[in-house]
mmCIF file with all atom_site columns, C-alpha atoms and ligand atoms in Angstrom:
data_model
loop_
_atom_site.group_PDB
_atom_site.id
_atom_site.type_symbol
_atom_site.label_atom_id
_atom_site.label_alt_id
_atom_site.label_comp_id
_atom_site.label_asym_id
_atom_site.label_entity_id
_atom_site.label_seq_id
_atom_site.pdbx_PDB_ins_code
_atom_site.Cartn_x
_atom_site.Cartn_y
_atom_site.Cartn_z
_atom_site.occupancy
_atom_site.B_iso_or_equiv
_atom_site.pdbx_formal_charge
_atom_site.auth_seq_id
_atom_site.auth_comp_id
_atom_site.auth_asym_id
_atom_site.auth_atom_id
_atom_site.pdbx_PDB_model_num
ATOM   1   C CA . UNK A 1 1   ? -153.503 -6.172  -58.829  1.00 47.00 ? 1   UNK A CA 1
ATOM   2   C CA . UNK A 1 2   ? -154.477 -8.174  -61.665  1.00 58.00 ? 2   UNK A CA 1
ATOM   3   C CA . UNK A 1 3   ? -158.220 -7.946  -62.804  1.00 70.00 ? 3   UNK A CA 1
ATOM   4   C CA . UNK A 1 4   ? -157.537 -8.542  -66.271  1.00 73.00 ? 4   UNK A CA 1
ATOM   5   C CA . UNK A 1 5   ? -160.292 -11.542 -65.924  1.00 80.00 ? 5   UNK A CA 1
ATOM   6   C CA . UNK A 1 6   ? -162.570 -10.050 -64.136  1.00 89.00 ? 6   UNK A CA 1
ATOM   7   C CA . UNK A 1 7   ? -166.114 -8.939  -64.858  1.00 96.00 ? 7   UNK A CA 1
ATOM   8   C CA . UNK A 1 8   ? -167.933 -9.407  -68.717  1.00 98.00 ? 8   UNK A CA 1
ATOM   9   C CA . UNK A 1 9   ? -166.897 -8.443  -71.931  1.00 98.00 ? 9   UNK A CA 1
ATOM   10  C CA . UNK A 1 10  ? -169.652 -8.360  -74.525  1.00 98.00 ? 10  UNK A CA 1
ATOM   11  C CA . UNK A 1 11  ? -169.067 -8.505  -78.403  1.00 98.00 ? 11  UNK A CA 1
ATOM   12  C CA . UNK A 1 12  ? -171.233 -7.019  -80.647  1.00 98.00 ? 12  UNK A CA 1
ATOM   13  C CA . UNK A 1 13  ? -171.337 -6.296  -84.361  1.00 98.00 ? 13  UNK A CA 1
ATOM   14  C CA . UNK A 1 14  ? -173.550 -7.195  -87.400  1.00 98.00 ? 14  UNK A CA 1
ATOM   15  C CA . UNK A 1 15  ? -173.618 -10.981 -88.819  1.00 96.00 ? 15  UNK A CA 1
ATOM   16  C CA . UNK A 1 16  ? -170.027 -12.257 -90.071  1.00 94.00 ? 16  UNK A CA 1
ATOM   17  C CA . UNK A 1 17  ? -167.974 -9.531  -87.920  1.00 97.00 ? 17  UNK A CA 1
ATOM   18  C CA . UNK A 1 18  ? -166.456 -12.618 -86.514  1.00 97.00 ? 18  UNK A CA 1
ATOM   19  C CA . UNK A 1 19  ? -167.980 -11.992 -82.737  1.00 98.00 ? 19  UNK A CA 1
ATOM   20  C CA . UNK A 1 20  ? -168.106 -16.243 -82.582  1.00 98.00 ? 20  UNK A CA 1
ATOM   21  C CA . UNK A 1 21  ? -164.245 -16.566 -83.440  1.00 98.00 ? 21  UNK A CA 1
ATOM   22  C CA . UNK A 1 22  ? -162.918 -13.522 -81.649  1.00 98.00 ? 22  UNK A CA 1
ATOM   23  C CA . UNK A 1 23  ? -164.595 -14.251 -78.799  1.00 98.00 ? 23  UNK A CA 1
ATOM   24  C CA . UNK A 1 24  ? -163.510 -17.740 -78.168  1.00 98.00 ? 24  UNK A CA 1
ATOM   25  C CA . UNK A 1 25  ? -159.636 -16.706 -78.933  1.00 98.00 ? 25  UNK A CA 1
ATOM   26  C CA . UNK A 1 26  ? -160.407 -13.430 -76.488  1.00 98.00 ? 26  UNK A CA 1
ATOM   27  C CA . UNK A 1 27  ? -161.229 -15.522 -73.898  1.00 98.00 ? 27  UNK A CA 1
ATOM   28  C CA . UNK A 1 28  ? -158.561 -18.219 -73.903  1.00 97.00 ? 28  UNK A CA 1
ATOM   29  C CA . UNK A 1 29  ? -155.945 -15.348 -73.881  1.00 97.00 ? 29  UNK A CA 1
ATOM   30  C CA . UNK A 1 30  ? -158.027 -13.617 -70.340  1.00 96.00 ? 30  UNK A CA 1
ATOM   31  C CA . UNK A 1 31  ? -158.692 -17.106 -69.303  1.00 96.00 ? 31  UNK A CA 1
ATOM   32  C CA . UNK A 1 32  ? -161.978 -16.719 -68.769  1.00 97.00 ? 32  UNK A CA 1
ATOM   33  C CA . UNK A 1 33  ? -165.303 -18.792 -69.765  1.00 97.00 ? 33  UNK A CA 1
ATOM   34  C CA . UNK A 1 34  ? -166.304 -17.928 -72.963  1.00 98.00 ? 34  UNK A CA 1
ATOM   35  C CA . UNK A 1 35  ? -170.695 -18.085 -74.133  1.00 98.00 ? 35  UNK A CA 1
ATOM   36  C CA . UNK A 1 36  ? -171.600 -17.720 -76.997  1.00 98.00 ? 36  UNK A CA 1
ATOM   37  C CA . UNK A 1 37  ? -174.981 -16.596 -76.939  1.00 98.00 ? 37  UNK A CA 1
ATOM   38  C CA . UNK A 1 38  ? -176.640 -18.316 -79.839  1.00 98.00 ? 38  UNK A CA 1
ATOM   39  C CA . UNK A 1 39  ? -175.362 -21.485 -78.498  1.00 98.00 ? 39  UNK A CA 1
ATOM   40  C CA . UNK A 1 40  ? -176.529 -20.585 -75.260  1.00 98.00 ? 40  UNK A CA 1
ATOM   41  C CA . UNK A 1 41  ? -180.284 -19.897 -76.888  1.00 98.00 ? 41  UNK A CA 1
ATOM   42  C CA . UNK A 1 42  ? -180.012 -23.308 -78.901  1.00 98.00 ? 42  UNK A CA 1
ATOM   43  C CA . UNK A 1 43  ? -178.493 -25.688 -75.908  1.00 96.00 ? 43  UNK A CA 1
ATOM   44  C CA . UNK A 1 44  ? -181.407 -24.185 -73.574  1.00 96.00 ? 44  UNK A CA 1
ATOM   45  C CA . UNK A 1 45  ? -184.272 -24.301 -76.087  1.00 97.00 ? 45  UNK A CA 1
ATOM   46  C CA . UNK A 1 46  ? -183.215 -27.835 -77.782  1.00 97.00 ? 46  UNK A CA 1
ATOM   47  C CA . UNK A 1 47  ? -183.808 -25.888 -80.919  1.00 97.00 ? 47  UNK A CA 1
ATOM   48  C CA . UNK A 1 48  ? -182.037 -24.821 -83.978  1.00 97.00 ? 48  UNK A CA 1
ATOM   49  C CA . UNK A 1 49  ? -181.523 -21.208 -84.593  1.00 97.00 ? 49  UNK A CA 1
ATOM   50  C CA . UNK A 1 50  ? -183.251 -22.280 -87.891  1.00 96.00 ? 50  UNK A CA 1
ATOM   51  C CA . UNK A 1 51  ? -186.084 -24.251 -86.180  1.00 97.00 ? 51  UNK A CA 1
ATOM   52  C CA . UNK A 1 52  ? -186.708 -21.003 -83.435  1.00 98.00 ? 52  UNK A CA 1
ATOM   53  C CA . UNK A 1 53  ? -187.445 -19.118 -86.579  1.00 97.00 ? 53  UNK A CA 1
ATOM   54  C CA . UNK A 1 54  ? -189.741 -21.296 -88.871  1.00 97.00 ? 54  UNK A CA 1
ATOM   55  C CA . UNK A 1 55  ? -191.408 -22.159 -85.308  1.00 98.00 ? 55  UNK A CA 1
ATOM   56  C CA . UNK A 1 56  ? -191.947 -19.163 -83.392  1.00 98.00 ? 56  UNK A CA 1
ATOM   57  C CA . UNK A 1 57  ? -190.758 -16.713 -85.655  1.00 98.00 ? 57  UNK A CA 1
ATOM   58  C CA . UNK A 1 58  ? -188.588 -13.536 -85.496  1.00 97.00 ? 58  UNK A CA 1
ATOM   59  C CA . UNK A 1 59  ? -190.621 -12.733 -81.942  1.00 98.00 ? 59  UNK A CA 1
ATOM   60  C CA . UNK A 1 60  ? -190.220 -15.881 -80.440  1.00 98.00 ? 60  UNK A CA 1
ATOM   61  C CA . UNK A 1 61  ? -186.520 -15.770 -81.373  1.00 98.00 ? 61  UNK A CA 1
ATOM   62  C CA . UNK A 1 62  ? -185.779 -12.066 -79.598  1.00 98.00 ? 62  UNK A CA 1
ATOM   63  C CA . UNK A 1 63  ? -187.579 -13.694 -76.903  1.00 98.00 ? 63  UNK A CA 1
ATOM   64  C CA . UNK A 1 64  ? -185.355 -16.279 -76.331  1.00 98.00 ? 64  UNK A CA 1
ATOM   65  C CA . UNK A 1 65  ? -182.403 -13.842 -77.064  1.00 98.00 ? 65  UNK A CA 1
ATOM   66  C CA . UNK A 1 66  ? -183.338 -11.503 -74.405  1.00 98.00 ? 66  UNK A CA 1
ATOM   67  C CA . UNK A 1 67  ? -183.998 -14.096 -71.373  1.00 98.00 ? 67  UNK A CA 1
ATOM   68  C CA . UNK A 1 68  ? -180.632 -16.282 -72.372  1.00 98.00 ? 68  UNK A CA 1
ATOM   69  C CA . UNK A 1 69  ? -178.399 -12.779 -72.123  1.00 98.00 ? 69  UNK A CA 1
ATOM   70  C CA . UNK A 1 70  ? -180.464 -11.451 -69.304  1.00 98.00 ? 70  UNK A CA 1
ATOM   71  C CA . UNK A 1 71  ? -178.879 -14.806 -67.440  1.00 97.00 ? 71  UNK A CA 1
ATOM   72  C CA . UNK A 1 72  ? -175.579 -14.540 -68.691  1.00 98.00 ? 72  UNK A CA 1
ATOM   73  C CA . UNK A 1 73  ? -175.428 -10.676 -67.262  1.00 98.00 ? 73  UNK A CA 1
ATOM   74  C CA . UNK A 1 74  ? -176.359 -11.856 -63.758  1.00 96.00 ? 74  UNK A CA 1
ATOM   75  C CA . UNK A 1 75  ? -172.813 -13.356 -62.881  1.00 91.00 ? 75  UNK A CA 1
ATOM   76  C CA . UNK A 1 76  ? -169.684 -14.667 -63.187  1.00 92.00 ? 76  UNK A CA 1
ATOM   77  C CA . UNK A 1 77  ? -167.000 -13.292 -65.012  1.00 96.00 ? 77  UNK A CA 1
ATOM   78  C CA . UNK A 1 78  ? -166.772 -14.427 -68.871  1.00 98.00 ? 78  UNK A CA 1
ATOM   79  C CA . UNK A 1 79  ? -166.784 -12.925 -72.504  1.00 98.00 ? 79  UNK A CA 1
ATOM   80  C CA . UNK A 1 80  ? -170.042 -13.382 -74.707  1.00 98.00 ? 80  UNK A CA 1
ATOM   81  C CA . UNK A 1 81  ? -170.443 -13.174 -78.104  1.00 98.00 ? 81  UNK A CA 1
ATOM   82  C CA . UNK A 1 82  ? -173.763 -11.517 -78.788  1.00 98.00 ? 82  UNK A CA 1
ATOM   83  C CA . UNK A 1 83  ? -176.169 -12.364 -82.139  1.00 98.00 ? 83  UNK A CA 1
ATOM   84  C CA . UNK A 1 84  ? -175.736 -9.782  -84.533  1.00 98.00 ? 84  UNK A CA 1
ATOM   85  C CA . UNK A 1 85  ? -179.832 -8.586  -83.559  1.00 98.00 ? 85  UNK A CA 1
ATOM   86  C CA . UNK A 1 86  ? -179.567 -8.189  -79.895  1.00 98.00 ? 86  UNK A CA 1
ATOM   87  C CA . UNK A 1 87  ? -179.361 -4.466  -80.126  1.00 98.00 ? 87  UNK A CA 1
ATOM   88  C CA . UNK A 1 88  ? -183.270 -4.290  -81.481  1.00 98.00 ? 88  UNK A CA 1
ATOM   89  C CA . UNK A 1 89  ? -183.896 -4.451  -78.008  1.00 98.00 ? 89  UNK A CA 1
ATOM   90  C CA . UNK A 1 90  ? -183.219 -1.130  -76.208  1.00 97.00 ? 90  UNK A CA 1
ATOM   91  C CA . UNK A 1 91  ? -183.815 -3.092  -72.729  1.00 98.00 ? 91  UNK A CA 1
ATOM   92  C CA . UNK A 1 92  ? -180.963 -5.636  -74.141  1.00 98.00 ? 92  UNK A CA 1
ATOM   93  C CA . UNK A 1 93  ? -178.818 -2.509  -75.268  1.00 98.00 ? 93  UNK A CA 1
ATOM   94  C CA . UNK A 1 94  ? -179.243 -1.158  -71.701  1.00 98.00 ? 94  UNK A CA 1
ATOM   95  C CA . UNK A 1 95  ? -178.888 -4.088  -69.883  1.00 98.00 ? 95  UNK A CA 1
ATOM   96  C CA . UNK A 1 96  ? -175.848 -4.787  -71.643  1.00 98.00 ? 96  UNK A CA 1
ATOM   97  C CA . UNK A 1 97  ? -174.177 -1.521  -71.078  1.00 98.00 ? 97  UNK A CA 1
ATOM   98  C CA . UNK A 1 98  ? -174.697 -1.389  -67.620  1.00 97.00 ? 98  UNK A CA 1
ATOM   99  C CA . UNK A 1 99  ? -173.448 -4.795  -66.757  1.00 98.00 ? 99  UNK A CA 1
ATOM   100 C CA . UNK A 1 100 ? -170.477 -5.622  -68.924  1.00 98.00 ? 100 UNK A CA 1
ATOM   101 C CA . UNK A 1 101 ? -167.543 -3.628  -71.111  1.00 98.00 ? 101 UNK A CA 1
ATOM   102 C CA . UNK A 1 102 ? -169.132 -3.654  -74.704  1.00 98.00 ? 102 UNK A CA 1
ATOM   103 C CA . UNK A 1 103 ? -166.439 -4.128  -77.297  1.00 98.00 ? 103 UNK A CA 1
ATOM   104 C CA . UNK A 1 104 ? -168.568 -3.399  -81.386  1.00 98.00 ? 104 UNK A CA 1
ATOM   105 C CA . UNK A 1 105 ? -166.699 -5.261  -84.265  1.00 98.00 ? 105 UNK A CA 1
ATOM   106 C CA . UNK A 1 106 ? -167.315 -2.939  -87.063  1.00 98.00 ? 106 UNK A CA 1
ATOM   107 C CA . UNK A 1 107 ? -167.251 -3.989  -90.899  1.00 97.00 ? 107 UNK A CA 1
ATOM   108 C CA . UNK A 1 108 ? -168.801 -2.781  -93.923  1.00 97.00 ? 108 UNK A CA 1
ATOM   109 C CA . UNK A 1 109 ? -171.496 -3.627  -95.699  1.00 96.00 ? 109 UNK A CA 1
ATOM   110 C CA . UNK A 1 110 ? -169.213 -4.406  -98.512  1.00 95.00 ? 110 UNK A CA 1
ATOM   111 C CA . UNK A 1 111 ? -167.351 -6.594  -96.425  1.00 95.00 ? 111 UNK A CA 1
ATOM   112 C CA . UNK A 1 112 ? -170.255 -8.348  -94.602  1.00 96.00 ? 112 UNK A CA 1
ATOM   113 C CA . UNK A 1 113 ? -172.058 -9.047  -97.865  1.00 94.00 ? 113 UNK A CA 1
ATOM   114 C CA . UNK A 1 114 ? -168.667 -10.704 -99.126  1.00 93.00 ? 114 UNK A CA 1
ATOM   115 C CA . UNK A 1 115 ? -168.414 -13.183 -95.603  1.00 92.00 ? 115 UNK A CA 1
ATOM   116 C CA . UNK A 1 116 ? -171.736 -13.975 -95.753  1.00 94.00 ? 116 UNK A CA 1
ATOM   117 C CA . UNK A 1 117 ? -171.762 -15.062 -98.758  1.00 88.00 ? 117 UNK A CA 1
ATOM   118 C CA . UNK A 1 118 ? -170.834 -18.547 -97.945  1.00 80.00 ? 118 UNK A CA 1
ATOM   119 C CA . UNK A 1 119 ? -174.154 -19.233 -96.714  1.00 76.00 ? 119 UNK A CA 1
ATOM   120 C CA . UNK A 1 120 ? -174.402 -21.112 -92.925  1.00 80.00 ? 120 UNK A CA 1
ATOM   121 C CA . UNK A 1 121 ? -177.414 -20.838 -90.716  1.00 86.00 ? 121 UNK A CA 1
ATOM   122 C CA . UNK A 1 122 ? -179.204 -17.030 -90.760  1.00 92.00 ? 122 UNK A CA 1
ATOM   123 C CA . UNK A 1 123 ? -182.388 -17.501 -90.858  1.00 93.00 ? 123 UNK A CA 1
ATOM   124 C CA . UNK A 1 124 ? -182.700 -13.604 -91.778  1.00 94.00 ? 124 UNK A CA 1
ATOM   125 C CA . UNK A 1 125 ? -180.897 -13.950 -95.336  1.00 93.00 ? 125 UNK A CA 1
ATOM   126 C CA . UNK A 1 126 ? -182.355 -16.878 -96.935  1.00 91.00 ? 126 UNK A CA 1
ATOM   127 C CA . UNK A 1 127 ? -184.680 -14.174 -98.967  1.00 89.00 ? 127 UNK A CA 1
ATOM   128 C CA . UNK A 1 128 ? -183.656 -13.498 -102.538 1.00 88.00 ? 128 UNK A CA 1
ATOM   129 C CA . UNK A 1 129 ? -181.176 -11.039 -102.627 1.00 92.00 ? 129 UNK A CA 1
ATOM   130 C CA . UNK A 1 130 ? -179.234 -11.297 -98.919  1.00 93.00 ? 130 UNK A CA 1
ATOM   131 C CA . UNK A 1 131 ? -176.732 -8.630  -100.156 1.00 94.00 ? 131 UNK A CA 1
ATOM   132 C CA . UNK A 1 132 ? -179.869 -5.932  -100.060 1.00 95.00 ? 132 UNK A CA 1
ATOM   133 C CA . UNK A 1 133 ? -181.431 -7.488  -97.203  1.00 95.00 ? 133 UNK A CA 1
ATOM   134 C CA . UNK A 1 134 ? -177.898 -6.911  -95.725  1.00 96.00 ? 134 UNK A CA 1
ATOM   135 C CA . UNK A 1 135 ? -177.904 -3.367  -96.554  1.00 96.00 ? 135 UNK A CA 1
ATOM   136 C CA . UNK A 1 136 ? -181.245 -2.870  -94.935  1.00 97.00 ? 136 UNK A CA 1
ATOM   137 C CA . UNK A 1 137 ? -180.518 -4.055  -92.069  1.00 97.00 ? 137 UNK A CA 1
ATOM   138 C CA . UNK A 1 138 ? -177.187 -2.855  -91.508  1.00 97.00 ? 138 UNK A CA 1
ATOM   139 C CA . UNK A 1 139 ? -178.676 0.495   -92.471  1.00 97.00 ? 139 UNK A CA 1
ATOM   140 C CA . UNK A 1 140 ? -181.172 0.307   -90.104  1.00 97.00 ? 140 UNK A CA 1
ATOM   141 C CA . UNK A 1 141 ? -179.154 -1.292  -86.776  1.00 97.00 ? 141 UNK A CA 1
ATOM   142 C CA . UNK A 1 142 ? -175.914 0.989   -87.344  1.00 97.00 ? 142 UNK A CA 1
ATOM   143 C CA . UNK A 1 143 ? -177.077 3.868   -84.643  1.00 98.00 ? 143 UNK A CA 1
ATOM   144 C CA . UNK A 1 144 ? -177.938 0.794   -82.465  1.00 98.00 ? 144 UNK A CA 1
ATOM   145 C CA . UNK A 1 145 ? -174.891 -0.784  -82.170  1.00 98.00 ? 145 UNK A CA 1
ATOM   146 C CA . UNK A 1 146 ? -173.016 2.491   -81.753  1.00 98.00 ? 146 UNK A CA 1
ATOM   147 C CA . UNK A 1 147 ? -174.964 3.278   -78.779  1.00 97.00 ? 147 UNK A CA 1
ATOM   148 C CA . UNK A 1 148 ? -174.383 0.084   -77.090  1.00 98.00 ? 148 UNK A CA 1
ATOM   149 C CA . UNK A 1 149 ? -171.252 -0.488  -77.919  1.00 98.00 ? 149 UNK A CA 1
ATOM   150 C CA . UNK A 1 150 ? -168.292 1.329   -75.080  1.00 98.00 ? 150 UNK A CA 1
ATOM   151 C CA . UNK A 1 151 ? -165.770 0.742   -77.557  1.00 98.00 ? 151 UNK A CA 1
ATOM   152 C CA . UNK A 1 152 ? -165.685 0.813   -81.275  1.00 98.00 ? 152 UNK A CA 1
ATOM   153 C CA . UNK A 1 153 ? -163.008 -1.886  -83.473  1.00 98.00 ? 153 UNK A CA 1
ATOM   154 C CA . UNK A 1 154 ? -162.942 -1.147  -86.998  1.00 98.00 ? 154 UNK A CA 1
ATOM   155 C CA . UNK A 1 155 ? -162.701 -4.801  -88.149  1.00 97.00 ? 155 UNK A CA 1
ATOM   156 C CA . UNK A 1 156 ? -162.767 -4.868  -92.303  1.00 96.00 ? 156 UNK A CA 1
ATOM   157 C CA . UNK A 1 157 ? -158.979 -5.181  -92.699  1.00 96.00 ? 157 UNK A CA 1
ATOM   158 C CA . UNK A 1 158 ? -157.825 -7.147  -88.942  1.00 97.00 ? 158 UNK A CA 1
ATOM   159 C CA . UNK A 1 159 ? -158.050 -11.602 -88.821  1.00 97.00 ? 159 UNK A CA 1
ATOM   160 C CA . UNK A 1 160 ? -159.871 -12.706 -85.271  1.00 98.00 ? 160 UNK A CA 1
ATOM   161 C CA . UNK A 1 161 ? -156.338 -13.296 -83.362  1.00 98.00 ? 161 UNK A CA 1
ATOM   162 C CA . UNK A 1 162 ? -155.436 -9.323  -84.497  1.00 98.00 ? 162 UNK A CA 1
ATOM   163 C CA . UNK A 1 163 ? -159.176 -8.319  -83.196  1.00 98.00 ? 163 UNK A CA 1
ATOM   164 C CA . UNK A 1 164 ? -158.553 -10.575 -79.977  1.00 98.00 ? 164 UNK A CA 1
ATOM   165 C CA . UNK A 1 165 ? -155.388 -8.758  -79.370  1.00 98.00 ? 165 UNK A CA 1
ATOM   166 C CA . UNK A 1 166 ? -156.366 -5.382  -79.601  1.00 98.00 ? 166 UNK A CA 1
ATOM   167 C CA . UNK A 1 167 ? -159.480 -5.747  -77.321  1.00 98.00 ? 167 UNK A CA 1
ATOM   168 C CA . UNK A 1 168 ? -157.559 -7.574  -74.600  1.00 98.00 ? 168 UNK A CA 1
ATOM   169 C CA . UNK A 1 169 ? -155.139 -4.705  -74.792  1.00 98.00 ? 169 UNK A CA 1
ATOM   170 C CA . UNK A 1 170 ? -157.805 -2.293  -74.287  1.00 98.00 ? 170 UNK A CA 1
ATOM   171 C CA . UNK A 1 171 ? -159.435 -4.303  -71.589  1.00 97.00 ? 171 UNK A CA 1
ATOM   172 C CA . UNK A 1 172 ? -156.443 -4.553  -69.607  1.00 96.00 ? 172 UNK A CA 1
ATOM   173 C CA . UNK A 1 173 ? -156.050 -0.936  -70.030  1.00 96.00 ? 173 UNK A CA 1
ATOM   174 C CA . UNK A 1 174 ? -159.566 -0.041  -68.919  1.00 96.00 ? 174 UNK A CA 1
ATOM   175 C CA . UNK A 1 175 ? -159.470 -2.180  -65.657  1.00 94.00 ? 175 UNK A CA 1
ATOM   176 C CA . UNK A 1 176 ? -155.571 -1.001  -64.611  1.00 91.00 ? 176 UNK A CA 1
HETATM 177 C C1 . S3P B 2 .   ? -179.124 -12.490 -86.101  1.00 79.22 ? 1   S3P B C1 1
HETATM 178 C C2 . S3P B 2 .   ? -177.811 -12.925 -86.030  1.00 79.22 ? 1   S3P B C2 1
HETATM 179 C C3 . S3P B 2 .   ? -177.436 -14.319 -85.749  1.00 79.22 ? 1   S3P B C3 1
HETATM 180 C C4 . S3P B 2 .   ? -178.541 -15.027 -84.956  1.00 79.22 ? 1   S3P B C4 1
HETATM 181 C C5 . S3P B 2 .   ? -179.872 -14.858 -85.627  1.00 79.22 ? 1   S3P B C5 1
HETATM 182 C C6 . S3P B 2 .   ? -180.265 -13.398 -85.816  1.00 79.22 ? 1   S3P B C6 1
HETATM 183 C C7 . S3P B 2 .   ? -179.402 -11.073 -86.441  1.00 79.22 ? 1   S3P B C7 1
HETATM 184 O O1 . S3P B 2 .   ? -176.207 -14.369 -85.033  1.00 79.22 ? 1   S3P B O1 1
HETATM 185 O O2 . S3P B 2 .   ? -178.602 -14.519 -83.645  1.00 79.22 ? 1   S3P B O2 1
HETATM 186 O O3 . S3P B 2 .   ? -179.811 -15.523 -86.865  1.00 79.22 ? 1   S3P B O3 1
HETATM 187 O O4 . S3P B 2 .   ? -180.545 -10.611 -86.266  1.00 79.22 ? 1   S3P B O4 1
HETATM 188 O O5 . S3P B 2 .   ? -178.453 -10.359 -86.869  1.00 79.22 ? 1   S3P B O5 1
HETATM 189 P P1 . S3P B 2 .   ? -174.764 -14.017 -85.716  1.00 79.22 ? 1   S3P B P1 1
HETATM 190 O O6 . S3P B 2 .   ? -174.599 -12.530 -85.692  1.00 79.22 ? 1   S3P B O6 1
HETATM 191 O O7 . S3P B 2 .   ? -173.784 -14.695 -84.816  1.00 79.22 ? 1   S3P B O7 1
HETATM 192 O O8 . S3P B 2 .   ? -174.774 -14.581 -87.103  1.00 79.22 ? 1   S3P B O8 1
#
């Protein structure tokens, strides 16, 4: 039997792993629905990302984060592409685990400094000098995403339709 689109595949990975892109192309390929959970927090809160931030800061933001993928675990079947911070939360690392195959994108920090360079809307890097504040936080999240993540891609050198391939290979494999 064919199961191939059943059940939830979550994408994690720090900001610029390309979670938004691969995700999209992952799920045309399973046909299945395809969230992606910023847009998720944004279309439910009438906010921008940028506006959560400058409004109810950080906290308000995780907040939001938590309740919007808390929703998105409860049913259906469908791939989500997680904000890079979701891990901070060890209930949203559990909950995550428990109720859908977790698929990390992994880059380096060399790499993620070099993507995000082109600016767009992270509220988290508009400091002075993003390529530390990358660092730090990569620094600080990598044991996080390792622990919620089931399976590890090692993304630095594979484009989003490679990335898309390989985990809908694996997750074909893993529900044979
Ligand atoms: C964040 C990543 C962003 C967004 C928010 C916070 C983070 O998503 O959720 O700005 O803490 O890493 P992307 O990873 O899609 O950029």
């Amino acid at each position: 039997m064919d199961r191939g689109s059943e059940g939830i595949i979550a994408i994690i990975g720090f900001m610029g792993a390309g979670k938004s892109t691969v995700g999209a192309l992952l799920a045309s390929r399973l046909g299945m629905v395809f969230v992606d959970l910023d847009e998720a927090i944004v279309s439910r809160s009438r906010k921008s990302i940028n506006e959560i931030f400058a409004e109810e800061g950080e906290r308000g933001f995780r907040e939001r984060e938590h309740e919007a993928l808390r929703l998105e675990l409860e049913e259906g079947s469908k791939v989500i592409s997680c904000g890079g911070g979701v891990v901070l939360r060890e209930d949203n690392a559990r909950m995550l685990r428990d109720k859908a195959r977790v698929y990390l994108l992994k880059i380096s920090k060399e790499e993620a400094i070099e993507r995000l360079a082109g600016g767009g809307e992270r509220p988290l890097l508009e400091g002075d000098d993003p390529g530390e504040t990358v660092r730090i936080l990569m620094e600080e999240r990598a044991e996080r995403y390792l622990e919620a993540a089931h399976e590890v891609i090692e993304a630095d050198e594979m484009g989003p339709e490679e990335i898309a391939e390989e985990i809908a290979a694996r997750w074909r494999k893993y529900r044979s």
